[in-house]
Short mmCIF file of C-alpha atoms and ligand atoms in Angstrom, two decimals:
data_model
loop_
_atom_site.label_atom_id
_atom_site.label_comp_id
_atom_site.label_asym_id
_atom_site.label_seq_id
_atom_site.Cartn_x
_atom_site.Cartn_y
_atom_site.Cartn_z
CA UNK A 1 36.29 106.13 142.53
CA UNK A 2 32.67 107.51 141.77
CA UNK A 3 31.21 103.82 142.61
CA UNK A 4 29.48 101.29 140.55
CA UNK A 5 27.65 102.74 137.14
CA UNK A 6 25.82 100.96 134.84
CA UNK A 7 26.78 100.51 130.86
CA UNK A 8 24.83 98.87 128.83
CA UNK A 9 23.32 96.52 131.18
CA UNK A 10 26.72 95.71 133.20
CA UNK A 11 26.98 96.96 136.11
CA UNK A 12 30.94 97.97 136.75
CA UNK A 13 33.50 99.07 139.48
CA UNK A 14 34.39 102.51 137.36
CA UNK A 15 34.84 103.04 133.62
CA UNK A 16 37.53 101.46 133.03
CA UNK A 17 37.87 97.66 131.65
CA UNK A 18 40.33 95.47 130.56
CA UNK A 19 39.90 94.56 126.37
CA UNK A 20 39.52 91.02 124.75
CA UNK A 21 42.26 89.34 124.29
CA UNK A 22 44.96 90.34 127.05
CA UNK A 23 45.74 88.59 130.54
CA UNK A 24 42.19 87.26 129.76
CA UNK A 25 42.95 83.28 129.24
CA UNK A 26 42.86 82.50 132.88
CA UNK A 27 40.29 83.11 135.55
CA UNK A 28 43.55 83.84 137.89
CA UNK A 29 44.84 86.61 135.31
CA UNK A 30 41.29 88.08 135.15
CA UNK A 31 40.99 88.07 138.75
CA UNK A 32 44.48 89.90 139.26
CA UNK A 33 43.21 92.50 136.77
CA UNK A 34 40.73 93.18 138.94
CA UNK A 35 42.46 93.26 141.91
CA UNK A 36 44.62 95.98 139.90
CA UNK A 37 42.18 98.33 139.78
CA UNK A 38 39.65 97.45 136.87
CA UNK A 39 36.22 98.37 136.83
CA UNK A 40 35.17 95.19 134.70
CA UNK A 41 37.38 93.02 132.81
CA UNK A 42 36.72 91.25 128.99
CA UNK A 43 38.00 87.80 128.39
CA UNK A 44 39.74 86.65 125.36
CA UNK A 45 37.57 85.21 122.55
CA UNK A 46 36.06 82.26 123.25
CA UNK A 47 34.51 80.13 120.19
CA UNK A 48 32.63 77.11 119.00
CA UNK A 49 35.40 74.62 118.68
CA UNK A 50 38.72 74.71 120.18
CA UNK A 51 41.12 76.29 118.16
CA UNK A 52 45.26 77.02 118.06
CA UNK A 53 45.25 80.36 116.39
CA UNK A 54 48.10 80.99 113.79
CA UNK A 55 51.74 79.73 113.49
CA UNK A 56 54.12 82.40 114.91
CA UNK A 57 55.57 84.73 114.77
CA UNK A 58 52.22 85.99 115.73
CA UNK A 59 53.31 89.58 117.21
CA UNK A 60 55.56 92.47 116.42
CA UNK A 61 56.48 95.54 118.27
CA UNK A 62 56.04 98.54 116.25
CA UNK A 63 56.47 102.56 116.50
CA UNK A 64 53.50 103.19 118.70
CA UNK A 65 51.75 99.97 119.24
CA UNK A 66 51.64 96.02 118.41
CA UNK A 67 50.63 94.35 115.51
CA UNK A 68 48.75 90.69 116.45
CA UNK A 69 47.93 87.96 114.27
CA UNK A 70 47.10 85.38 117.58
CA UNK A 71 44.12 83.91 114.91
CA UNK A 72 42.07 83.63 118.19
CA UNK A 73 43.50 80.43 120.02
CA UNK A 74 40.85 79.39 122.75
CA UNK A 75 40.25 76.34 124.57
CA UNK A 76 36.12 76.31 123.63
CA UNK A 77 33.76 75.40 125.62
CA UNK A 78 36.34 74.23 128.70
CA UNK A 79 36.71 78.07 129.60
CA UNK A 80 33.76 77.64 131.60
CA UNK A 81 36.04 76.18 134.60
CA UNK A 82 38.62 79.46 134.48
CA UNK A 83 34.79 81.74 135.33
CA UNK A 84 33.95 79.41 138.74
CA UNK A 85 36.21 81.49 140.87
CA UNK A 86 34.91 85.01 139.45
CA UNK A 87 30.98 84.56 140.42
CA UNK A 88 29.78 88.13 141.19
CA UNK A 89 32.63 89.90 139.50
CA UNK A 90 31.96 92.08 136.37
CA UNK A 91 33.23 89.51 133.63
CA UNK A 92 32.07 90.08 129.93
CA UNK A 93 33.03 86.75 128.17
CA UNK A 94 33.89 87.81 124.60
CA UNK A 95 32.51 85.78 121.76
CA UNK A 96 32.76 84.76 118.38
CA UNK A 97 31.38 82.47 115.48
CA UNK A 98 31.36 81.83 112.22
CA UNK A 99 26.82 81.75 111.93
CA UNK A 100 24.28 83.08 114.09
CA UNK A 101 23.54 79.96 115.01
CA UNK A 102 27.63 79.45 117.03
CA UNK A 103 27.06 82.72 118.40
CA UNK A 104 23.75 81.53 120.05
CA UNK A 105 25.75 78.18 120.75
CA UNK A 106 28.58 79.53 122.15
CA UNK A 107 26.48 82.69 124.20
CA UNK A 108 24.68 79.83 125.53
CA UNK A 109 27.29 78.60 127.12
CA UNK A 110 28.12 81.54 129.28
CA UNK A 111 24.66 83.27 129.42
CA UNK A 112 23.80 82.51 133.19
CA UNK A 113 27.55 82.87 134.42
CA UNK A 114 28.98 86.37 132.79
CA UNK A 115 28.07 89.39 133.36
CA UNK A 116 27.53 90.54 130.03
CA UNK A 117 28.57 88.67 126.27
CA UNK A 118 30.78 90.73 123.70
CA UNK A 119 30.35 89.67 120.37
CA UNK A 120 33.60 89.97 118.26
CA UNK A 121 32.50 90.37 115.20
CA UNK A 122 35.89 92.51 114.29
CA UNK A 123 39.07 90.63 114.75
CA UNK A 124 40.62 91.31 111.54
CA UNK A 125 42.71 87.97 111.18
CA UNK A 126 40.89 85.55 111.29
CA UNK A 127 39.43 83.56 108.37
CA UNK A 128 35.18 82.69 108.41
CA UNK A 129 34.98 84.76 111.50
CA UNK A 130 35.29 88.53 113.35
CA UNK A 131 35.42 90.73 110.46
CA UNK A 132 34.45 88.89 107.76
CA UNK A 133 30.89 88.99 109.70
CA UNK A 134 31.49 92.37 111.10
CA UNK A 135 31.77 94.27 107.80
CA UNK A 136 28.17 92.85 106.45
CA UNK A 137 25.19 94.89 108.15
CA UNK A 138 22.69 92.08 107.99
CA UNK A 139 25.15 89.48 109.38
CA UNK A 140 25.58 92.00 112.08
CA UNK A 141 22.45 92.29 112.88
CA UNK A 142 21.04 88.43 112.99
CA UNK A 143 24.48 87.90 115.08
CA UNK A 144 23.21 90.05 117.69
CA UNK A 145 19.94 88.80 117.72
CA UNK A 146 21.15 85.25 118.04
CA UNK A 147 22.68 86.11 121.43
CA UNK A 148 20.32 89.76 122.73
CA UNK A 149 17.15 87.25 122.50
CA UNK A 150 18.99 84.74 125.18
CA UNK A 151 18.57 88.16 127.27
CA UNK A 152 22.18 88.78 128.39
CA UNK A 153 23.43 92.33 128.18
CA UNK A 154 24.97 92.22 124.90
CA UNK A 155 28.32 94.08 123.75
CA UNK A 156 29.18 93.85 120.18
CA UNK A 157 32.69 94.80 118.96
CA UNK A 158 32.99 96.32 115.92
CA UNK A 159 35.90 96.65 113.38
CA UNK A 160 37.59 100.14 112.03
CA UNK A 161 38.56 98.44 108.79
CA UNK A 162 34.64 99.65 107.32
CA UNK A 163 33.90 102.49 105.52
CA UNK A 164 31.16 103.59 107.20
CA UNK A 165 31.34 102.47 111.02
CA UNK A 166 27.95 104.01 111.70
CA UNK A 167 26.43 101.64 109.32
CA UNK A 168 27.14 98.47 111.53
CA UNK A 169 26.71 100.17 114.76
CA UNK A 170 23.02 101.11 113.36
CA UNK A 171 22.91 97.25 112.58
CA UNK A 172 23.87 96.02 115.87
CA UNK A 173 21.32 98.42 117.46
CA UNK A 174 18.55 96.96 115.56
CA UNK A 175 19.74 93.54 116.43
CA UNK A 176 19.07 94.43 120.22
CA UNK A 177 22.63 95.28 121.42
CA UNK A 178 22.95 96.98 124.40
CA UNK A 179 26.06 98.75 123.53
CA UNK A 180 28.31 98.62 121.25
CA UNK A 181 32.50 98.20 121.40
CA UNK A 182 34.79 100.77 119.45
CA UNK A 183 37.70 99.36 118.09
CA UNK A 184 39.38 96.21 117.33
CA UNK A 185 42.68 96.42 115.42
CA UNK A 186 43.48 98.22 112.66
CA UNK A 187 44.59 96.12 109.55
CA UNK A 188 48.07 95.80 109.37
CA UNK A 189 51.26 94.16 108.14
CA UNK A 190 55.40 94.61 108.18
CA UNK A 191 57.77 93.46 106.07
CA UNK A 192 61.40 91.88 106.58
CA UNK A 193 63.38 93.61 104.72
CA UNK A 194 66.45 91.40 105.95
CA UNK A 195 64.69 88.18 105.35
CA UNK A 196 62.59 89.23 102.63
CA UNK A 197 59.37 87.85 103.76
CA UNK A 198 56.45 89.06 105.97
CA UNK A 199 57.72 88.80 109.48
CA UNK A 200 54.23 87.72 110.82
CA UNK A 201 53.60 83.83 110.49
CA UNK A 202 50.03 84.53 109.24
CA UNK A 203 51.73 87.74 106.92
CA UNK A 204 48.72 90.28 108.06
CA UNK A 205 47.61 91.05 111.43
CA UNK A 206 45.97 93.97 113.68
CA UNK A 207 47.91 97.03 114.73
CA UNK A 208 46.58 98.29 118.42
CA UNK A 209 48.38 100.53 121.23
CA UNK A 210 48.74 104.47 120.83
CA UNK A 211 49.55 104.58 117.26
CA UNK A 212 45.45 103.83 117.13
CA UNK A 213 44.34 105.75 119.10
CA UNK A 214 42.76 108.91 116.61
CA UNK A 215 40.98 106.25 114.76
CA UNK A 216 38.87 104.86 117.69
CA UNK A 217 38.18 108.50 118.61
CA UNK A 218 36.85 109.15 114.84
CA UNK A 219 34.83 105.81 115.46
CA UNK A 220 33.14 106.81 118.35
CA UNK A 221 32.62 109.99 117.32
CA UNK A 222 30.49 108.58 113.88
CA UNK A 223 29.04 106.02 116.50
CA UNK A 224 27.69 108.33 118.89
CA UNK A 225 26.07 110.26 116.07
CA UNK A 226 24.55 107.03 114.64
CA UNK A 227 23.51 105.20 117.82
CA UNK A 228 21.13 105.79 120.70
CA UNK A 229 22.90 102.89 122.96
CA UNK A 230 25.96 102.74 124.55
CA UNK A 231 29.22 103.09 123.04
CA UNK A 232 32.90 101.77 124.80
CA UNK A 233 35.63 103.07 123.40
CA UNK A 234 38.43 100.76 122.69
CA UNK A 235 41.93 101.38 120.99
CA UNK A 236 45.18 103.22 122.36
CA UNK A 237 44.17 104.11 125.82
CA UNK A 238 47.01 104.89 127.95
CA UNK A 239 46.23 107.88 130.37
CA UNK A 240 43.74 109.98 132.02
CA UNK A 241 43.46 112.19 129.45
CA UNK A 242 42.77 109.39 126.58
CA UNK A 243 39.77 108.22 128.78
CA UNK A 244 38.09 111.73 129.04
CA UNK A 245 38.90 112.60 125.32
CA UNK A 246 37.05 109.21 124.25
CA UNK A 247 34.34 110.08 126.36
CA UNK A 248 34.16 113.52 124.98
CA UNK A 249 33.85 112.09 121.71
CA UNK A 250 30.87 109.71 122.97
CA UNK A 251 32.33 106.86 124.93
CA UNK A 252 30.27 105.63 128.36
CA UNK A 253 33.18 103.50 129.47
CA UNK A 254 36.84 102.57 127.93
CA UNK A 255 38.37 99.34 126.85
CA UNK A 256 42.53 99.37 127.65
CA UNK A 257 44.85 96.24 126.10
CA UNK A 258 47.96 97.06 124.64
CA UNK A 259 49.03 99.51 127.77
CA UNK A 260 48.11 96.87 130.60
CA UNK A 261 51.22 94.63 128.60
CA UNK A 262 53.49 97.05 129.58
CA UNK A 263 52.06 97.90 133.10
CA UNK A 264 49.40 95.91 134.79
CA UNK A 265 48.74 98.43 136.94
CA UNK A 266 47.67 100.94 134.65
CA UNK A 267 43.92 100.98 135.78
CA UNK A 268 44.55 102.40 139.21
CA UNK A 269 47.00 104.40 137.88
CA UNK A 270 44.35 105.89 135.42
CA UNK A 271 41.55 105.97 137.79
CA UNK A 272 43.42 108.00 140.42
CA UNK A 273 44.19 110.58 137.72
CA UNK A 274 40.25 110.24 136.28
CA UNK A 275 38.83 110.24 140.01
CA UNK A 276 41.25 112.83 141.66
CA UNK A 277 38.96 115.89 143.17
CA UNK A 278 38.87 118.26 140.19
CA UNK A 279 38.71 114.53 138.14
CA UNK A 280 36.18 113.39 135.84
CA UNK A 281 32.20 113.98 135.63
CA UNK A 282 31.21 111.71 133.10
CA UNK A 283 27.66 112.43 133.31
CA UNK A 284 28.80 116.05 132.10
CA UNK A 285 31.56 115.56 129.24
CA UNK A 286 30.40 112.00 127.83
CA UNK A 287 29.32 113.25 123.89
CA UNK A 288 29.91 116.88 124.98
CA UNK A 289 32.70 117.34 121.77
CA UNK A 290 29.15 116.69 119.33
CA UNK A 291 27.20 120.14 120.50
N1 LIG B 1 39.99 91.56 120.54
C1 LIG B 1 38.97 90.67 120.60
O1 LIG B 1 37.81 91.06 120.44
N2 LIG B 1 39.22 89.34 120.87
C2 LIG B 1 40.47 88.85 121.07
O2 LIG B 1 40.63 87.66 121.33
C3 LIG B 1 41.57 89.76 120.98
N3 LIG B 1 42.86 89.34 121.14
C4 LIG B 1 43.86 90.25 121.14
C5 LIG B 1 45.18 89.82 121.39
C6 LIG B 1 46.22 90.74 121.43
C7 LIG B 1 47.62 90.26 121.71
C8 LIG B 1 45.95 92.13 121.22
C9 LIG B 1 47.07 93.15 121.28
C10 LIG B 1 44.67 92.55 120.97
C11 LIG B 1 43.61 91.63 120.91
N4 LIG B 1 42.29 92.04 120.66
C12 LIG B 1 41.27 91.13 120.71
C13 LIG B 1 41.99 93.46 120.37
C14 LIG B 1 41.87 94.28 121.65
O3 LIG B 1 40.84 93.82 122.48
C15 LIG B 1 41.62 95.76 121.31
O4 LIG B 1 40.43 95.89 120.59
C16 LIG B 1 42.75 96.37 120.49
O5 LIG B 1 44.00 95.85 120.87
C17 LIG B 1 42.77 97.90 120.60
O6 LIG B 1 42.94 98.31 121.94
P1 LIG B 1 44.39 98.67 122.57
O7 LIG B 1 45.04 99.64 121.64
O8 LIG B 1 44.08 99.23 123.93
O9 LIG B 1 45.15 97.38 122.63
#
């Protein structure tokens, strides 16, 4: 492995981390992702008030990916115990809120403890919050503030269900992010044809895993145009070769979910492909598909 590097403010094992949302409830399943090879590894979505997320069915396997409607369940505030064990350890805690003022709250909370802070201002199923912020430039940008003024390198994960991507990555730059976080889901939804009814409990949801994985390229790609900070791709990462074609597109470092579900020890398994002797220089190909 090339060693620690550096992205936006976090310093991380390699380039490689685990996304929001997966193994990330427990301090034990965040340590074991580690352990498995990660470079740095993103909690699930912690917010202002505890919080049961939707009534299930809230996933469905589907050609080439997942589609989610979890409606962010989090325990709050009492996530703070599952981070005592992982002092020292590259740990982003992902965020969200419904104001600027619960981002601050909730950043607060985890500001001299985490690594870094990811704002999720993208999850695309969840009333008041993620993407209803996410898609509004000036909310964007105040959101980021909020949290970049308490000082804490600050991530902020956008959503692919904008039209112009660039737009909110500019916003999230002027709000003092440090880098910013390409994709969440994708907006999504299947029918029952047997049952006649939506076969998520919440109907709609977010569709993630390969099937996504040409739309977080396209996003990066617009991003690094747009943006003079880093950008981590996120969205359908499952090999070697998805990492360097990100990263050839713009990304400094790659977000994996859906793929560790089927095999939690995908990151070595990547990283020996990435690292192997005629490997990866990412100083050389990261942005190199723009000249
Ligand atoms: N993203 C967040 O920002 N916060 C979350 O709490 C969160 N929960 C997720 C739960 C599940 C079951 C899945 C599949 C995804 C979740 N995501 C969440 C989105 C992922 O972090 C990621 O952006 C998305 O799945 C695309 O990456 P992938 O194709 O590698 O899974």
């Amino acid at each position: 492995y090339p060693g620690p590097i550096e992205v936006g403010g976090v310093r991380l094992r390699n380039h490689l981390l685990l996304a929001a949302g997966v193994l990330g409830t427990t301090g034990a399943s965040l340590a074991r992702i580690l352990a498995n090879g990660a470079g740095g590894v993103v909690t699930k979505s912690i917010g202002p008030s505890p919080k049961e997320g939707h009534p299930g069915p809230c996933l469905v396997v589907v050609d080439g990916g997942i589609i989610n409607a979890m409606g962010l369940p989090n325990p709050s505030a009492a996530f703070k115990g599952e981070l005592a064990s992982l002092a020292g350890e590259p740990v982003i805690v992902s965020i969200f809120g419904g104001t600027p003022e619960e981002f601050r709250t909730v950043a607060g909370w985890f500001a001299g403890t985490a690594s870094g802070l990811e704002l999720n201002l993208s999850c695309p199923h969840a009333e008041g919050y993620g993407a209803a912020i996410g898609s509004d430039p000036a909310l964007v940008e105040e959101c980021t503030r909020a949290v970049a003024s308490l000082g804490v390198p600050t991530w902020v994960k956008l959503t692919p269900n904008v039209a112009d991507i660039a737009e909110i990555g500019a916003a999230a730059e002027r709000g003092g992010a440090d880098a910013i976080v390409a994709v969440n889901t994708v907006k999504a939804m299947r029918i029952s044809t047997a049952l006649r009814r939506p076969v998520l409990g919440n109907r709609f949801g977010g569709l993630s895993g390969k099937a996504i994985f040409p739309v977080a390229v396209r996003c990066v790609y617009d991003l690094y145009e747009a943006c003079s900070i880093p950008i981590v791709g996120c969205g359908g990462v499952s090999t070697a070769d998805n990492v360097v074609e990100m990263m050839m597109a713009g990304a400094s470092a790659v977000e994996i979910g859906s793929a560790v579900i089927d095999e939690i020890g995908i990151f070595a398994a990547i990283a020996d492909d990435l690292y192997s002797s005629d490997g990866v220089d990412a100083g050389e190909i990261v942005g190199c598909a723009h000249a």
